[in-house]
C-alpha positions as a printed Julia matrix, in Angstrom:
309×3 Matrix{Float64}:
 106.67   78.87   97.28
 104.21   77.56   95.17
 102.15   76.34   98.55
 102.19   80.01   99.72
 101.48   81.21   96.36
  98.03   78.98   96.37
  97.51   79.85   99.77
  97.34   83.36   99.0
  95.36   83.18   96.16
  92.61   81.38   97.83
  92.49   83.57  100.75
  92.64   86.68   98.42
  89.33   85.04   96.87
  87.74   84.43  100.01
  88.4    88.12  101.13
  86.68   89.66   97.82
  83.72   87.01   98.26
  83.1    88.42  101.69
  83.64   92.19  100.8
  81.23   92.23   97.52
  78.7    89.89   99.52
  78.39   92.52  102.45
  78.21   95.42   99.16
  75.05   92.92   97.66
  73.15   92.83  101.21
  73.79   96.73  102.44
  72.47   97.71   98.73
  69.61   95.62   99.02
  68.4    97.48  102.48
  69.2   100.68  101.66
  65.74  101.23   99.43
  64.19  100.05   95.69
  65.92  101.67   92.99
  63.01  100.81   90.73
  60.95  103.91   92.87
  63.8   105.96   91.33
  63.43  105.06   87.56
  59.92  104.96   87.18
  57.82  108.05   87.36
  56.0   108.53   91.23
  52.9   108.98   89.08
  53.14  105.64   87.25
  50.54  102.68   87.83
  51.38  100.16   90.15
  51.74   97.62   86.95
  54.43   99.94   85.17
  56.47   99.56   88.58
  55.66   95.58   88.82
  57.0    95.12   84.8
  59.68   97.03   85.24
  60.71   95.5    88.55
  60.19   92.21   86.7
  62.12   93.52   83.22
  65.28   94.04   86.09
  65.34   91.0    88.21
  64.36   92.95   91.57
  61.26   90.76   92.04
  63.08   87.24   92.34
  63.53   85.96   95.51
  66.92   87.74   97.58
  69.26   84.57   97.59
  68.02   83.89   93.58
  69.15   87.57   93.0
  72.55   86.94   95.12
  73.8    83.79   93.54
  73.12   85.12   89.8
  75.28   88.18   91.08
  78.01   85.74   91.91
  77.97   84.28   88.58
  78.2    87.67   86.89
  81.1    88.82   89.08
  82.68   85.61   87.99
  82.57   86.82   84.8
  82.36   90.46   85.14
  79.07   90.36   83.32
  77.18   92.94   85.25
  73.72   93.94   84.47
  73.32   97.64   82.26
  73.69  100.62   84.43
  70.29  101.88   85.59
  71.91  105.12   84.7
  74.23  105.47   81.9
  71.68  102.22   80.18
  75.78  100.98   79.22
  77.43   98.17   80.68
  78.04   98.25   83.99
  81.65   96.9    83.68
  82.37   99.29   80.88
  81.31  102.27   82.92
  83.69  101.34   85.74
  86.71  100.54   83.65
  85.87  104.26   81.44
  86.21  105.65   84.54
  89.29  103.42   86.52
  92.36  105.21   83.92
  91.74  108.88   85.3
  91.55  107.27   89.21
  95.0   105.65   88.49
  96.74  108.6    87.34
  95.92  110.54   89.58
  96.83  107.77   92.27
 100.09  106.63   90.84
 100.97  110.48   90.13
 100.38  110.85   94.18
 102.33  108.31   95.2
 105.34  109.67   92.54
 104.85  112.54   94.66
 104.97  111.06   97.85
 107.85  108.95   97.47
 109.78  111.85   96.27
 109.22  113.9    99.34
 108.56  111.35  101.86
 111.87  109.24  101.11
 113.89  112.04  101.96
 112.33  113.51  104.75
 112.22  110.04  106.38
 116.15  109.87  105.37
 116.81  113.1   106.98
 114.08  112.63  110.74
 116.86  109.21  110.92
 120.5   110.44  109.93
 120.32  114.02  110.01
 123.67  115.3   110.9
 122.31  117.02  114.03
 118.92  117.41  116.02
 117.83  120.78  114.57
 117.96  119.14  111.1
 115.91  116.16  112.18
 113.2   118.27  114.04
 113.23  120.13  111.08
 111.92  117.43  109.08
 109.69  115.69  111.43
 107.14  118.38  112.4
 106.0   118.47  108.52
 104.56  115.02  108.94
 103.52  115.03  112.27
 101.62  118.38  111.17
  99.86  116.67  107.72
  98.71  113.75  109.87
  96.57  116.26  111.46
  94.6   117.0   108.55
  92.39  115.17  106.36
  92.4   114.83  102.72
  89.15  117.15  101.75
  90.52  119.79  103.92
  93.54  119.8   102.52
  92.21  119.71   99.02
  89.93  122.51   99.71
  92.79  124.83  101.5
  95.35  124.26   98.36
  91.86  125.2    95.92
  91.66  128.33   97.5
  95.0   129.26   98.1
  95.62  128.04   94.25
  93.15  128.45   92.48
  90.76  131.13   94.19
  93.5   133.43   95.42
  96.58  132.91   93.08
  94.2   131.82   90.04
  96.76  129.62   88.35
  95.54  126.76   88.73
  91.67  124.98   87.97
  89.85  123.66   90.99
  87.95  121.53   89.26
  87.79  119.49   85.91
  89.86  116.79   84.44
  91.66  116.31   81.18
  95.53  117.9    81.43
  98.29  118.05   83.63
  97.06  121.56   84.69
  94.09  119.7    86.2
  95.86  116.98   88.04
  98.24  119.12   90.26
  95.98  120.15   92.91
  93.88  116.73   93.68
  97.26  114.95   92.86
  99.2   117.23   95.24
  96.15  116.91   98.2
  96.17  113.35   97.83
 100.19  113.09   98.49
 100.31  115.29  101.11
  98.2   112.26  103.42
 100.18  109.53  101.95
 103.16  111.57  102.54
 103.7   110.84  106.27
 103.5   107.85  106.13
 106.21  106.74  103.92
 108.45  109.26  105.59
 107.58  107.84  109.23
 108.22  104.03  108.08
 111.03  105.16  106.53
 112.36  106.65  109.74
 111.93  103.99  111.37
 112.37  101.2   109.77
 116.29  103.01  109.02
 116.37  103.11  113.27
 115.83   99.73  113.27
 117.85   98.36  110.67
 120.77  100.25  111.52
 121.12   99.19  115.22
 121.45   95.5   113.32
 124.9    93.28  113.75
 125.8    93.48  110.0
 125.38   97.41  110.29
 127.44   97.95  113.56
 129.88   94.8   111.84
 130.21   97.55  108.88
 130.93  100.16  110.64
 133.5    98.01  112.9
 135.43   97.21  110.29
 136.2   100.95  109.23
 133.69  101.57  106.34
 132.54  105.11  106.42
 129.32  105.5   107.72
 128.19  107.32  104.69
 129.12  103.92  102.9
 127.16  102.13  105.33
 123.9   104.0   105.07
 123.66  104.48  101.67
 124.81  100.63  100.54
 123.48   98.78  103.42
 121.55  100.19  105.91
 119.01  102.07  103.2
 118.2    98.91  101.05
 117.21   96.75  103.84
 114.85  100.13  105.24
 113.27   99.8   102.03
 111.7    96.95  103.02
 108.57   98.01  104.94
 108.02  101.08  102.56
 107.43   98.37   99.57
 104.53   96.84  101.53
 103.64  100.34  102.35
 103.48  101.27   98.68
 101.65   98.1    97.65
  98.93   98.59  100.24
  98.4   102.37   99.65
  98.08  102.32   96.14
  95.15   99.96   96.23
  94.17  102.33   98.96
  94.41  104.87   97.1
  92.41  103.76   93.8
  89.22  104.07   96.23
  90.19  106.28   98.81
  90.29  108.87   96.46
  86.18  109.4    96.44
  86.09  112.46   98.58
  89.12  114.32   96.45
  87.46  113.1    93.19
  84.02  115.02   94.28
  86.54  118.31   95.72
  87.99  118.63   92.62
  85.43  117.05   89.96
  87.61  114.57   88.8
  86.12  112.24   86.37
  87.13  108.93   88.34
  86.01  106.31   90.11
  85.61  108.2    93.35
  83.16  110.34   91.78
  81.08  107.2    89.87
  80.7   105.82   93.58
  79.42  108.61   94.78
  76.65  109.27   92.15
  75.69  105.75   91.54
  74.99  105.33   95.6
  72.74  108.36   95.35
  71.02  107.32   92.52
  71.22  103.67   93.45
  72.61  102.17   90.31
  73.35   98.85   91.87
  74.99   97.4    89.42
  77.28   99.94   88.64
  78.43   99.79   92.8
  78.24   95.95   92.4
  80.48   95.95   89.84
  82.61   98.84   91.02
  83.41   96.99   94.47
  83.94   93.78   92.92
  86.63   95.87   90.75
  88.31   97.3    93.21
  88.64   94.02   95.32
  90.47   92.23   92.83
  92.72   95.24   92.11
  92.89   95.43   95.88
  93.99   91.69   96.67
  95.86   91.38   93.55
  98.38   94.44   95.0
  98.73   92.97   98.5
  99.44   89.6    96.48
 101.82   91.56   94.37
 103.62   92.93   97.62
 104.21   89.83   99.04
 105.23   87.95   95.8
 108.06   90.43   95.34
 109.21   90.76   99.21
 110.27   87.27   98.92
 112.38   88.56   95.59
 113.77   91.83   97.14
 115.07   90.4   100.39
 116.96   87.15   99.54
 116.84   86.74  103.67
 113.08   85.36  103.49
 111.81   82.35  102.5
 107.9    81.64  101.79
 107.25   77.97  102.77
 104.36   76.33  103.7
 102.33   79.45  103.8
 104.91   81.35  106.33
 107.87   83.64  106.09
């Protein structure tokens, strides 16, 4: 355990190395920020200081390996915007982005449990038709679009609901509901399947051999063990959904990370994006770690040795 548990760790550090490394280089060719700050009419000395006053005139590697050391330490530079600390701008920002992604996957769960449940052991084939086409349907669709149907059908038709804004529970039910509505699916078709596959197993069809009702069989045994692959589901879409959310954030003008992202990249505040991906990677990594941590707790059947299940 402990082997794996190292293992992991180091590999989880390896992927965010690579991740905010690519972030550092794209950033770097995308353009000088400094043109951006400083007034188009300034003297070529203003621009010189104040490309010297942020760094941006040190050689490229010099400029990478002090970035390193200050997402070591989560010491980013001052936001070329806000003039705050980079760090503190992302983390003002991070408690709006996870309620609105932890209220989403609530959501999801709730309706995507069941309607998986239902697409397996529905009593006959109308019932699980029924509940199948709903997620075959959503899968069609992406997030913005279905953000922007339920803000006019909500809020522009009906009026009684905000399209935009943050700050109450009022606010949160459209983005919240959008942002379910893709996650949805997928829980509900891993669920389905993952009930297929666990029920055509010996200690299910043992079960039922030995005269427990089926009911009995599903609910105590066979649903558990189905369980399984929606966990890892859960754990890898809720770091998905902590930065997948940038498109819904700008929809609905949700104060969030999504919506930081997107104005810092258009104003190139690259230390508020440095810091913001090197954020999200850890949260990222540290959820998959999570996931597989707690598989080997849930399912007594697997052992983690030597870096293998």
């Amino acid at each position: 355990m402990a082997r794996y548990l190292l293992t992991r760790v180091i590999s989880s550090a390896i992927a965010v190395l690579i991740v905010v490394t690519l972030v550092f280089f794209s950033l770097n060719l995308a353009g000088d920020p400094v043109r951006l700050l400083v007034d188009p009419a300034a003297p070529q000395s203003v621009v010189d200081q104040f490309r010297h006053n942020l760094g941006y005139d040190r050689p490229l590697w010099v400029q990478y390996f002090i970035f390193l050391k200050e997402a070591v330490t989560l010491r980013f530079p001052d936001s070329l915007l806000y003039h705050q600390p980079s760090v503190a701008v992302v983390f003002a920002r991070i408690p709006a982005t996870v309620e609105l992604a932890v209220t989403a996957l609530v959501l999801a769960l709730a309706v995507g449990l069941p309607l998986g449940y239902l697409a397996a052991q529905g009593r006959n084939a109308f019932t699980r038709t029924v509940t199948s086409w709903p997620v075959g349907l959503l899968q069609a669709f992406p997030s913005y679009y279905l953000g922007i149907v339920l803000a006019l059908v909500f809020g522009v038709g009906l009026r009684i609901l905000p399209t935009g804004g943050s700050g109450d529970l009022r606010h949160l039910i459209l983005p919240a509901v959008a942002l379910a509505l893709v996650l949805m699916p997928t829980v509900s078709r891993v669920f389905r399947q993952s009930i297929g596959q666990v029920a055509g197993q010996d200690f299910a069809r043992t079960a039922l051999a030995k005269g427990i009702g089926r009911r009995q069989v599903v609910l105590r045994h066979i649903v558990p063990n189905a369980l399984l692959p929606v966990v890892t589901i859960v754990g890898l879409e809720l770091g998905t959904l902590l930065g997948g959310s940038i498109i819904l954030e700008q929809v609905f003008s949700w104060q969030g990370i999504g919506q930081l992202a997107i104005g810092s990249i258009l104003n190139r505040d690259y230390p508020v994006v440095l810091a913001l991906v090197t954020v999200l990677s850890i949260i990222f990594v540290a959820l998959n770690l999570l996931v597989d941590l707690l598989y080997g707790f849930i399912d007594p059947r697997i052992r983690l040795t030597g870096g293998r299940r």
